[in-house]
PDB file of C-alpha atoms and ligand atoms in Angstrom:
ATOM      1  CA  MET A 748     178.918 142.894 157.766  1.00  0.00           C
ATOM      2  CA  SER A 749     180.487 143.909 161.052  1.00  0.00           C
ATOM      3  CA  TYR A 750     179.095 142.819 164.399  1.00  0.00           C
ATOM      4  CA  GLU A 751     179.759 143.882 167.990  1.00  0.00           C
ATOM      5  CA  ASN A 752     178.786 140.763 169.905  1.00  0.00           C
ATOM      6  CA  ILE A 753     179.661 137.936 167.541  1.00  0.00           C
ATOM      7  CA  THR A 754     182.401 137.128 165.039  1.00  0.00           C
ATOM      8  CA  THR A 755     181.913 135.295 161.767  1.00  0.00           C
ATOM      9  CA  THR A 756     184.317 133.664 159.327  1.00  0.00           C
ATOM     10  CA  GLN A 757     183.962 131.523 156.261  1.00  0.00           C
ATOM     11  CA  LYS A 758     186.357 128.680 155.461  1.00  0.00           C
ATOM     12  CA  GLU A 759     185.512 126.984 152.189  1.00  0.00           C
ATOM     13  CA  ARG A 760     181.892 125.927 152.563  1.00  0.00           C
ATOM     14  CA  VAL A 761     181.748 126.139 156.359  1.00  0.00           C
ATOM     15  CA  HIS A 762     180.483 129.286 158.091  1.00  0.00           C
ATOM     16  CA  TYR A 763     181.719 129.884 161.656  1.00  0.00           C
ATOM     17  CA  ILE A 764     179.740 131.996 164.096  1.00  0.00           C
ATOM     18  CA  THR A 765     181.229 132.721 167.532  1.00  0.00           C
ATOM     19  CA  VAL A 766     179.352 134.470 170.330  1.00  0.00           C
ATOM     20  CA  ASN A 767     181.927 136.966 171.496  1.00  0.00           C
ATOM     21  CA  ARG A 768     181.124 138.400 174.942  1.00  0.00           C
ATOM     22  CA  PRO A 769     183.627 136.377 176.969  1.00  0.00           C
ATOM     23  CA  LYS A 770     183.598 138.750 179.969  1.00  0.00           C
ATOM     24  CA  GLN A 771     179.858 138.034 180.385  1.00  0.00           C
ATOM     25  CA  LEU A 772     180.409 134.347 179.588  1.00  0.00           C
ATOM     26  CA  ASN A 773     178.797 135.013 176.195  1.00  0.00           C
ATOM     27  CA  ALA A 774     175.383 135.757 177.732  1.00  0.00           C
ATOM     28  CA  LEU A 775     172.718 136.447 175.127  1.00  0.00           C
ATOM     29  CA  ASN A 776     171.523 140.019 175.307  1.00  0.00           C
ATOM     30  CA  LYS A 777     169.000 141.362 172.792  1.00  0.00           C
ATOM     31  CA  ALA A 778     171.701 142.776 170.524  1.00  0.00           C
ATOM     32  CA  THR A 779     173.496 139.418 170.378  1.00  0.00           C
ATOM     33  CA  ILE A 780     170.277 137.621 169.471  1.00  0.00           C
ATOM     34  CA  GLN A 781     169.682 140.126 166.668  1.00  0.00           C
ATOM     35  CA  GLU A 782     173.240 139.721 165.354  1.00  0.00           C
ATOM     36  CA  LEU A 783     172.983 135.929 165.464  1.00  0.00           C
ATOM     37  CA  HIS A 784     169.751 136.224 163.504  1.00  0.00           C
ATOM     38  CA  GLU A 785     171.444 138.380 160.847  1.00  0.00           C
ATOM     39  CA  ALA A 786     174.465 136.084 160.601  1.00  0.00           C
ATOM     40  CA  LEU A 787     172.314 132.975 160.246  1.00  0.00           C
ATOM     41  CA  LYS A 788     170.115 134.699 157.687  1.00  0.00           C
ATOM     42  CA  SER A 789     173.172 135.503 155.563  1.00  0.00           C
ATOM     43  CA  ALA A 790     174.520 131.956 155.961  1.00  0.00           C
ATOM     44  CA  GLU A 791     171.155 130.650 154.762  1.00  0.00           C
ATOM     45  CA  ALA A 792     171.211 132.941 151.725  1.00  0.00           C
ATOM     46  CA  ASP A 793     174.881 132.365 150.843  1.00  0.00           C
ATOM     47  CA  GLU A 794     175.175 129.719 148.121  1.00  0.00           C
ATOM     48  CA  ASN A 795     178.733 128.985 149.178  1.00  0.00           C
ATOM     49  CA  THR A 796     177.745 128.024 152.745  1.00  0.00           C
ATOM     50  CA  ARG A 797     176.707 124.429 153.346  1.00  0.00           C
ATOM     51  CA  VAL A 798     176.993 124.144 157.117  1.00  0.00           C
ATOM     52  CA  VAL A 799     177.321 126.415 160.140  1.00  0.00           C
ATOM     53  CA  ILE A 800     179.472 125.861 163.232  1.00  0.00           C
ATOM     54  CA  LEU A 801     178.299 127.814 166.266  1.00  0.00           C
ATOM     55  CA  THR A 802     180.487 128.236 169.340  1.00  0.00           C
ATOM     56  CA  GLY A 803     181.399 130.630 172.161  1.00  0.00           C
ATOM     57  CA  SER A 804     184.586 132.623 172.587  1.00  0.00           C
ATOM     58  CA  GLY A 805     187.045 131.873 175.372  1.00  0.00           C
ATOM     59  CA  GLU A 806     187.640 128.616 177.169  1.00  0.00           C
ATOM     60  CA  LYS A 807     185.018 128.923 179.850  1.00  0.00           C
ATOM     61  CA  ALA A 808     181.611 129.249 178.237  1.00  0.00           C
ATOM     62  CA  PHE A 809     179.590 128.387 175.181  1.00  0.00           C
ATOM     63  CA  VAL A 810     176.771 130.666 176.373  1.00  0.00           C
ATOM     64  CA  ALA A 811     175.868 131.114 180.074  1.00  0.00           C
ATOM     65  CA  GLY A 812     172.250 131.976 179.299  1.00  0.00           C
ATOM     66  CA  ALA A 813     170.115 134.941 178.476  1.00  0.00           C
ATOM     67  CA  ASP A 814     171.593 138.150 179.860  1.00  0.00           C
ATOM     68  CA  ILE A 815     170.023 138.234 183.332  1.00  0.00           C
ATOM     69  CA  LYS A 816     170.955 141.902 183.821  1.00  0.00           C
ATOM     70  CA  GLU A 817     168.778 142.802 180.849  1.00  0.00           C
ATOM     71  CA  PHE A 818     165.530 141.249 182.096  1.00  0.00           C
ATOM     72  CA  ALA A 819     165.840 141.571 185.872  1.00  0.00           C
ATOM     73  CA  ASP A 820     163.142 144.297 186.061  1.00  0.00           C
ATOM     74  CA  PHE A 821     160.733 142.920 183.426  1.00  0.00           C
ATOM     75  CA  ASP A 822     156.997 142.475 183.989  1.00  0.00           C
ATOM     76  CA  THR A 823     154.740 139.746 182.547  1.00  0.00           C
ATOM     77  CA  GLU A 824     154.284 141.398 179.161  1.00  0.00           C
ATOM     78  CA  ASN A 825     158.004 142.204 178.755  1.00  0.00           C
ATOM     79  CA  GLY A 826     158.827 138.628 179.729  1.00  0.00           C
ATOM     80  CA  LYS A 827     156.443 137.139 177.178  1.00  0.00           C
ATOM     81  CA  GLN A 828     157.794 139.424 174.499  1.00  0.00           C
ATOM     82  CA  LEU A 829     161.397 138.527 175.314  1.00  0.00           C
ATOM     83  CA  ALA A 830     160.663 134.803 175.005  1.00  0.00           C
ATOM     84  CA  ALA A 831     158.478 135.079 171.890  1.00  0.00           C
ATOM     85  CA  GLU A 832     160.861 137.358 170.002  1.00  0.00           C
ATOM     86  CA  GLY A 833     163.904 135.290 170.894  1.00  0.00           C
ATOM     87  CA  GLN A 834     162.217 132.037 169.889  1.00  0.00           C
ATOM     88  CA  LYS A 835     161.195 133.490 166.534  1.00  0.00           C
ATOM     89  CA  LYS A 836     164.438 135.276 165.697  1.00  0.00           C
ATOM     90  CA  LEU A 837     166.923 132.733 166.900  1.00  0.00           C
ATOM     91  CA  PHE A 838     165.815 129.416 168.329  1.00  0.00           C
ATOM     92  CA  ASP A 839     163.055 128.412 165.890  1.00  0.00           C
ATOM     93  CA  PHE A 840     165.012 130.145 163.158  1.00  0.00           C
ATOM     94  CA  ILE A 841     168.022 127.855 163.705  1.00  0.00           C
ATOM     95  CA  GLU A 842     165.894 124.722 163.982  1.00  0.00           C
ATOM     96  CA  ASN A 843     164.272 125.480 160.636  1.00  0.00           C
ATOM     97  CA  LEU A 844     167.424 126.617 158.841  1.00  0.00           C
ATOM     98  CA  SER A 845     167.909 124.589 155.670  1.00  0.00           C
ATOM     99  CA  LYS A 846     171.618 124.079 156.451  1.00  0.00           C
ATOM    100  CA  PRO A 847     172.801 122.060 159.440  1.00  0.00           C
ATOM    101  CA  VAL A 848     174.021 124.033 162.441  1.00  0.00           C
ATOM    102  CA  ILE A 849     176.593 122.271 164.619  1.00  0.00           C
ATOM    103  CA  ALA A 850     176.811 123.600 168.184  1.00  0.00           C
ATOM    104  CA  ALA A 851     180.365 123.167 169.463  1.00  0.00           C
ATOM    105  CA  VAL A 852     179.720 123.491 173.202  1.00  0.00           C
ATOM    106  CA  ASN A 853     183.053 124.678 174.607  1.00  0.00           C
ATOM    107  CA  GLY A 854     182.114 125.278 178.257  1.00  0.00           C
ATOM    108  CA  PHE A 855     179.029 126.379 180.222  1.00  0.00           C
ATOM    109  CA  ALA A 856     175.796 125.939 178.257  1.00  0.00           C
ATOM    110  CA  LEU A 857     173.195 127.179 180.693  1.00  0.00           C
ATOM    111  CA  GLY A 858     169.635 128.417 180.284  1.00  0.00           C
ATOM    112  CA  GLY A 859     169.393 130.175 176.926  1.00  0.00           C
ATOM    113  CA  GLY A 860     172.852 128.743 176.127  1.00  0.00           C
ATOM    114  CA  LEU A 861     171.671 125.160 176.396  1.00  0.00           C
ATOM    115  CA  GLU A 862     168.509 126.178 174.560  1.00  0.00           C
ATOM    116  CA  LEU A 863     170.702 127.538 171.752  1.00  0.00           C
ATOM    117  CA  ALA A 864     172.606 124.258 171.561  1.00  0.00           C
ATOM    118  CA  MET A 865     169.350 122.281 171.624  1.00  0.00           C
ATOM    119  CA  ALA A 866     167.887 124.313 168.766  1.00  0.00           C
ATOM    120  CA  SER A 867     170.969 123.419 166.695  1.00  0.00           C
ATOM    121  CA  HIS A 868     170.863 120.277 164.568  1.00  0.00           C
ATOM    122  CA  ILE A 869     173.988 118.603 165.982  1.00  0.00           C
ATOM    123  CA  ARG A 870     175.651 119.062 169.393  1.00  0.00           C
ATOM    124  CA  ILE A 871     179.178 118.156 170.398  1.00  0.00           C
ATOM    125  CA  ALA A 872     180.916 119.188 173.621  1.00  0.00           C
ATOM    126  CA  SER A 873     184.322 119.652 175.178  1.00  0.00           C
ATOM    127  CA  ASP A 874     184.991 117.600 178.288  1.00  0.00           C
ATOM    128  CA  ASN A 875     184.907 120.690 180.544  1.00  0.00           C
ATOM    129  CA  ALA A 876     181.375 121.633 179.440  1.00  0.00           C
ATOM    130  CA  LYS A 877     178.584 121.920 181.987  1.00  0.00           C
ATOM    131  CA  LEU A 878     174.985 121.905 180.825  1.00  0.00           C
ATOM    132  CA  GLY A 879     171.788 122.881 182.575  1.00  0.00           C
ATOM    133  CA  LEU A 880     168.595 124.898 182.685  1.00  0.00           C
ATOM    134  CA  PRO A 881     168.960 126.844 185.970  1.00  0.00           C
ATOM    135  CA  GLU A 882     166.015 129.196 185.368  1.00  0.00           C
ATOM    136  CA  VAL A 883     163.867 128.029 188.305  1.00  0.00           C
ATOM    137  CA  SER A 884     166.696 129.115 190.619  1.00  0.00           C
ATOM    138  CA  LEU A 885     166.041 132.632 189.304  1.00  0.00           C
ATOM    139  CA  GLY A 886     162.285 132.370 189.728  1.00  0.00           C
ATOM    140  CA  VAL A 887     161.538 131.874 186.023  1.00  0.00           C
ATOM    141  CA  ILE A 888     161.381 128.909 183.662  1.00  0.00           C
ATOM    142  CA  PRO A 889     163.205 128.223 180.390  1.00  0.00           C
ATOM    143  CA  GLY A 890     161.677 130.544 177.791  1.00  0.00           C
ATOM    144  CA  TYR A 891     163.614 129.827 174.621  1.00  0.00           C
ATOM    145  CA  GLY A 892     162.073 126.398 173.981  1.00  0.00           C
ATOM    146  CA  GLY A 893     163.989 124.533 176.693  1.00  0.00           C
ATOM    147  CA  THR A 894     161.003 122.791 178.299  1.00  0.00           C
ATOM    148  CA  GLN A 895     160.044 121.380 174.900  1.00  0.00           C
ATOM    149  CA  ARG A 896     163.381 120.547 173.304  1.00  0.00           C
ATOM    150  CA  LEU A 897     164.987 119.044 176.417  1.00  0.00           C
ATOM    151  CA  SER A 898     162.047 116.654 176.785  1.00  0.00           C
ATOM    152  CA  GLN A 899     162.321 115.742 173.096  1.00  0.00           C
ATOM    153  CA  LEU A 900     166.033 115.043 173.373  1.00  0.00           C
ATOM    154  CA  VAL A 901     166.350 113.242 176.710  1.00  0.00           C
ATOM    155  CA  GLY A 902     162.779 112.230 177.637  1.00  0.00           C
ATOM    156  CA  ARG A 903     160.359 113.788 180.085  1.00  0.00           C
ATOM    157  CA  GLY A 904     161.766 112.203 183.249  1.00  0.00           C
ATOM    158  CA  LYS A 905     165.327 113.438 182.853  1.00  0.00           C
ATOM    159  CA  ALA A 906     164.107 116.815 181.597  1.00  0.00           C
ATOM    160  CA  MET A 907     161.943 117.239 184.711  1.00  0.00           C
ATOM    161  CA  GLU A 908     164.911 116.436 186.951  1.00  0.00           C
ATOM    162  CA  LEU A 909     167.307 118.826 185.223  1.00  0.00           C
ATOM    163  CA  ILE A 910     164.760 121.641 185.102  1.00  0.00           C
ATOM    164  CA  THR A 911     163.334 121.319 188.631  1.00  0.00           C
ATOM    165  CA  THR A 912     166.716 120.852 190.347  1.00  0.00           C
ATOM    166  CA  ALA A 913     168.250 123.709 188.294  1.00  0.00           C
ATOM    167  CA  GLY A 914     171.318 121.468 188.304  1.00  0.00           C
ATOM    168  CA  MET A 915     174.200 121.168 185.872  1.00  0.00           C
ATOM    169  CA  ILE A 916     175.369 117.959 184.267  1.00  0.00           C
ATOM    170  CA  SER A 917     178.836 117.138 182.982  1.00  0.00           C
ATOM    171  CA  ALA A 918     179.600 116.662 179.317  1.00  0.00           C
ATOM    172  CA  SER A 919     179.943 112.918 179.812  1.00  0.00           C
ATOM    173  CA  ASP A 920     176.536 112.690 181.529  1.00  0.00           C
ATOM    174  CA  ALA A 921     175.098 114.808 178.702  1.00  0.00           C
ATOM    175  CA  GLN A 922     176.504 112.285 176.238  1.00  0.00           C
ATOM    176  CA  ASN A 923     174.994 109.385 178.205  1.00  0.00           C
ATOM    177  CA  TRP A 924     171.663 111.199 178.213  1.00  0.00           C
ATOM    178  CA  GLY A 925     171.816 111.713 174.441  1.00  0.00           C
ATOM    179  CA  LEU A 926     171.988 115.479 174.838  1.00  0.00           C
ATOM    180  CA  VAL A 927     175.313 115.747 173.006  1.00  0.00           C
ATOM    181  CA  ASN A 928     176.613 113.348 170.377  1.00  0.00           C
ATOM    182  CA  HIS A 929     180.343 113.412 171.138  1.00  0.00           C
ATOM    183  CA  VAL A 930     182.668 114.643 173.896  1.00  0.00           C
ATOM    184  CA  VAL A 931     186.324 115.478 173.258  1.00  0.00           C
ATOM    185  CA  PRO A 932     189.102 117.462 174.989  1.00  0.00           C
ATOM    186  CA  GLN A 933     188.600 121.184 174.461  1.00  0.00           C
ATOM    187  CA  GLU A 934     191.572 121.516 172.103  1.00  0.00           C
ATOM    188  CA  GLU A 935     190.013 118.913 169.796  1.00  0.00           C
ATOM    189  CA  LEU A 936     186.497 120.373 169.747  1.00  0.00           C
ATOM    190  CA  MET A 937     186.730 122.559 166.644  1.00  0.00           C
ATOM    191  CA  ALA A 938     188.589 119.857 164.699  1.00  0.00           C
ATOM    192  CA  LEU A 939     185.745 117.440 165.419  1.00  0.00           C
ATOM    193  CA  ALA A 940     183.140 120.043 164.440  1.00  0.00           C
ATOM    194  CA  GLU A 941     185.023 120.575 161.164  1.00  0.00           C
ATOM    195  CA  LYS A 942     185.284 116.848 160.509  1.00  0.00           C
ATOM    196  CA  ILE A 943     181.502 116.498 160.843  1.00  0.00           C
ATOM    197  CA  ALA A 944     180.974 119.660 158.767  1.00  0.00           C
ATOM    198  CA  LEU A 945     183.165 118.380 155.937  1.00  0.00           C
ATOM    199  CA  LYS A 946     181.274 115.084 155.833  1.00  0.00           C
ATOM    200  CA  ILE A 947     178.053 117.081 155.485  1.00  0.00           C
ATOM    201  CA  CYS A 948     179.601 119.147 152.667  1.00  0.00           C
ATOM    202  CA  ASN A 949     180.139 115.976 150.599  1.00  0.00           C
ATOM    203  CA  ASN A 950     176.399 115.384 150.412  1.00  0.00           C
ATOM    204  CA  SER A 951     173.541 116.944 148.499  1.00  0.00           C
ATOM    205  CA  GLY A 952     172.573 120.286 150.068  1.00  0.00           C
ATOM    206  CA  ASN A 953     169.179 120.004 148.461  1.00  0.00           C
ATOM    207  CA  ALA A 954     168.541 116.583 150.014  1.00  0.00           C
ATOM    208  CA  ILE A 955     169.832 117.798 153.402  1.00  0.00           C
ATOM    209  CA  LYS A 956     167.339 120.677 153.287  1.00  0.00           C
ATOM    210  CA  SER A 957     164.525 118.178 152.674  1.00  0.00           C
ATOM    211  CA  ALA A 958     165.808 115.864 155.414  1.00  0.00           C
ATOM    212  CA  ILE A 959     165.847 118.669 158.007  1.00  0.00           C
ATOM    213  CA  LYS A 960     162.285 119.590 157.066  1.00  0.00           C
ATOM    214  CA  ALA A 961     161.101 115.991 157.356  1.00  0.00           C
ATOM    215  CA  VAL A 962     162.833 115.307 160.698  1.00  0.00           C
ATOM    216  CA  ASN A 963     161.493 118.550 162.188  1.00  0.00           C
ATOM    217  CA  ALA A 964     157.967 117.652 161.024  1.00  0.00           C
ATOM    218  CA  ASN A 965     157.875 114.940 163.689  1.00  0.00           C
ATOM    219  CA  TYR A 966     157.813 117.642 166.365  1.00  0.00           C
ATOM    220  CA  GLN A 967     155.175 119.923 164.880  1.00  0.00           C
ATOM    221  CA  ALA A 968     151.664 119.579 166.202  1.00  0.00           C
ATOM    222  CA  SER A 969     149.027 118.936 163.531  1.00  0.00           C
ATOM    223  CA  VAL A 970     151.654 118.029 160.911  1.00  0.00           C
ATOM    224  CA  ASN A 971     151.950 114.449 159.693  1.00  0.00           C
ATOM    225  CA  GLY A 972     155.689 113.803 159.476  1.00  0.00           C
ATOM    226  CA  TYR A 973     155.264 110.761 157.257  1.00  0.00           C
ATOM    227  CA  GLU A 974     153.378 112.865 154.728  1.00  0.00           C
ATOM    228  CA  VAL A 975     156.076 115.543 154.839  1.00  0.00           C
ATOM    229  CA  GLU A 976     158.680 112.812 154.281  1.00  0.00           C
ATOM    230  CA  VAL A 977     156.819 111.475 151.246  1.00  0.00           C
ATOM    231  CA  ALA A 978     156.476 114.973 149.779  1.00  0.00           C
ATOM    232  CA  GLU A 979     160.129 115.866 150.385  1.00  0.00           C
ATOM    233  CA  PHE A 980     161.283 112.494 149.037  1.00  0.00           C
ATOM    234  CA  GLY A 981     159.356 113.205 145.850  1.00  0.00           C
ATOM    235  CA  ASN A 982     160.761 116.737 145.626  1.00  0.00           C
ATOM    236  CA  CYS A 983     164.298 115.352 145.437  1.00  0.00           C
ATOM    237  CA  PHE A 984     163.609 113.455 142.206  1.00  0.00           C
ATOM    238  CA  GLY A 985     164.694 115.133 139.016  1.00  0.00           C
ATOM    239  CA  THR A 986     166.830 117.724 140.803  1.00  0.00           C
ATOM    240  CA  PRO A 987     170.358 118.193 139.399  1.00  0.00           C
ATOM    241  CA  GLU A 988     171.787 116.865 142.675  1.00  0.00           C
ATOM    242  CA  PHE A 989     169.644 113.722 142.508  1.00  0.00           C
ATOM    243  CA  ILE A 990     170.788 113.165 138.923  1.00  0.00           C
ATOM    244  CA  GLU A 991     174.440 113.717 139.928  1.00  0.00           C
ATOM    245  CA  GLY A 992     174.175 111.463 143.012  1.00  0.00           C
ATOM    246  CA  THR A 993     172.564 108.541 141.244  1.00  0.00           C
ATOM    247  CA  THR A 994     174.710 108.910 138.096  1.00  0.00           C
ATOM    248  CA  ALA A 995     177.889 108.947 140.204  1.00  0.00           C
ATOM    249  CA  PHE A 996     176.795 105.741 141.936  1.00  0.00           C
ATOM    250  CA  ILE A 997     176.149 104.008 138.630  1.00  0.00           C
ATOM    251  CA  GLU A 998     179.453 105.270 137.196  1.00  0.00           C
ATOM    252  CA  LYS A 999     181.259 104.093 140.352  1.00  0.00           C
ATOM    253  CA  ARG A1000     182.641 107.535 141.221  1.00  0.00           C
ATOM    254  CA  LYS A1001     182.170 110.058 144.017  1.00  0.00           C
ATOM    255  CA  PRO A1002     179.391 112.598 143.377  1.00  0.00           C
ATOM    256  CA  LYS A1003     180.325 116.235 142.881  1.00  0.00           C
ATOM    257  CA  PHE A1004     177.592 118.429 144.299  1.00  0.00           C
ATOM    258  CA  LYS A1005     177.779 122.113 143.467  1.00  0.00           C
TER     259      LYS A1005
HETATM  260  C1  HXC B 161     174.445 138.059 182.549  1.00  0.00           C
HETATM  261  C2  HXC B 161     176.228 136.795 183.203  1.00  0.00           C
HETATM  262  C3  HXC B 161     175.509 135.601 182.968  1.00  0.00           C
HETATM  263  C4  HXC B 161     174.180 135.723 182.488  1.00  0.00           C
HETATM  264  C5  HXC B 161     177.466 135.084 183.705  1.00  0.00           C
HETATM  265  N1  HXC B 161     177.434 136.418 183.653  1.00  0.00           N
HETATM  266  N2  HXC B 161     176.297 134.558 183.286  1.00  0.00           N
HETATM  267  N3  HXC B 161     175.705 138.006 182.991  1.00  0.00           N
HETATM  268  N4  HXC B 161     173.695 136.985 182.300  1.00  0.00           N
HETATM  269  N5  HXC B 161     173.422 134.669 182.188  1.00  0.00           N
HETATM  270  C6  HXC B 161     178.493 137.367 184.011  1.00  0.00           C
HETATM  271  C7  HXC B 161     178.617 137.516 185.520  1.00  0.00           C
HETATM  272  O1  HXC B 161     177.677 138.437 186.006  1.00  0.00           O
HETATM  273  C8  HXC B 161     180.038 138.038 185.643  1.00  0.00           C
HETATM  274  O2  HXC B 161     180.054 139.401 185.298  1.00  0.00           O
HETATM  275  C9  HXC B 161     180.766 137.283 184.532  1.00  0.00           C
HETATM  276  O3  HXC B 161     179.760 136.865 183.608  1.00  0.00           O
HETATM  277  C10 HXC B 161     181.503 136.059 185.024  1.00  0.00           C
HETATM  278  O4  HXC B 161     180.597 135.249 185.734  1.00  0.00           O
HETATM  279  P1  HXC B 161     180.845 134.698 187.224  1.00  0.00           P
HETATM  280  O5  HXC B 161     179.514 134.379 187.808  1.00  0.00           O
HETATM  281  O6  HXC B 161     181.738 135.628 187.978  1.00  0.00           O
HETATM  282  O7  HXC B 161     181.670 133.363 186.907  1.00  0.00           O
HETATM  283  P2  HXC B 161     181.740 132.041 187.774  1.00  0.00           P
HETATM  284  O8  HXC B 161     181.783 132.351 189.227  1.00  0.00           O
HETATM  285  O9  HXC B 161     182.819 131.214 187.190  1.00  0.00           O
HETATM  286  O10 HXC B 161     180.333 131.308 187.519  1.00  0.00           O
HETATM  287  C11 HXC B 161     179.993 130.861 186.238  1.00  0.00           C
HETATM  288  C12 HXC B 161     178.474 130.545 186.169  1.00  0.00           C
HETATM  289  C13 HXC B 161     177.690 131.774 186.678  1.00  0.00           C
HETATM  290  C14 HXC B 161     178.176 129.335 187.046  1.00  0.00           C
HETATM  291  C15 HXC B 161     178.151 130.211 184.719  1.00  0.00           C
HETATM  292  O11 HXC B 161     178.157 132.935 185.971  1.00  0.00           O
HETATM  293  C16 HXC B 161     176.204 131.668 186.507  1.00  0.00           C
HETATM  294  O12 HXC B 161     175.551 130.974 187.279  1.00  0.00           O
HETATM  295  N6  HXC B 161     175.663 132.403 185.535  1.00  0.00           N
HETATM  296  C17 HXC B 161     174.231 132.479 185.319  1.00  0.00           C
HETATM  297  C18 HXC B 161     173.742 131.218 184.673  1.00  0.00           C
HETATM  298  C19 HXC B 161     172.228 131.245 184.490  1.00  0.00           C
HETATM  299  O13 HXC B 161     171.475 131.338 185.495  1.00  0.00           O
HETATM  300  N7  HXC B 161     171.766 131.160 183.244  1.00  0.00           N
HETATM  301  C20 HXC B 161     170.344 131.200 182.922  1.00  0.00           C
HETATM  302  C21 HXC B 161     169.935 132.607 182.678  1.00  0.00           C
HETATM  303  S1  HXC B 161     168.215 132.740 182.442  1.00  0.00           S
HETATM  304  P3  HXC B 161     180.702 140.528 186.252  1.00  0.00           P
HETATM  305  O14 HXC B 161     180.387 141.809 185.540  1.00  0.00           O
HETATM  306  O15 HXC B 161     180.043 140.386 187.580  1.00  0.00           O
HETATM  307  O16 HXC B 161     182.156 140.161 186.278  1.00  0.00           O
HETATM  308  C22 HXC B 161     167.949 132.273 180.851  1.00  0.00           C
HETATM  309  C23 HXC B 161     166.530 132.389 180.393  1.00  0.00           C
HETATM  310  C24 HXC B 161     166.362 132.064 178.941  1.00  0.00           C
HETATM  311  O17 HXC B 161     168.808 131.883 180.133  1.00  0.00           O
HETATM  312  C25 HXC B 161     164.978 132.360 178.481  1.00  0.00           C
HETATM  313  C26 HXC B 161     164.678 133.796 178.269  1.00  0.00           C
HETATM  314  C27 HXC B 161     163.341 134.045 177.612  1.00  0.00           C
END
């Protein structure tokens, strides 16, 4: 499939998706959100894909936010629709993908850009990255899940400060806050993302799918995460990957998951 605003490549079992609007600092317009949705949907369906690496093109930005030029004249209803559609198609969609998505944050991750990274399962950053939710400086608030996910990741106090000041934090502060897992020089970012991706590829895709479901259950109102964990734990038993994993352990060899 060919896209206008993103590029995709597959290397062995890793699927790479790059937001490719460098002149606009990879801002997310509607078309880009739709293309990201399509690309993630195909990665989910592709048996050969085990993990996704998501990044931005150029050296300056991961994603500098939703495309401000596109919503500058919106009214209340348009605004609600923009947020709801985006959350459904992209942000919640990523969070609930059965394959881990690694956000390789290679520069500015602002507004919808930070929200995109936060919806991903794993975040790493280059040392030039700057992260923030500047929406209140535009007279709006984060609308792609930022008020919820930032609080989950860094706690309510730090989230309130970042959101109400509309400030940006450095990659190293983001690491101290627990917002990104690792920080490396920009030229080492993709190598680190690949190293993490390859480790994931060695494990059972079926079990990873269950693990993502169980971890996410902790953040869903009216769902008992412990019950989801028990159910998913049970679902793993008897699967070919469970049989291969346990047999390999007993036979003192590395498992080979298909
Ligand atoms: C549209 C954007 C953009 C954005 C940058 N550009 N961010 N266009 N939407 N979010 C465009 C600029 O207009 C400019 O285009 C080009 O990219 C380069 O940007 P500059 O501002 O010239 O670069 P620089 O001076 O280096 O500043 C970098 C920056 C700044 C600090 C990242 O661009 C910036 O503050 N951007 C906006 C960040 C932001 O507020 N994000 C949150 C958006 S709201 P031209 O054509 O002029 O060269 C949001 C809401 C999500 O995300 C929820 C929705 C429901």
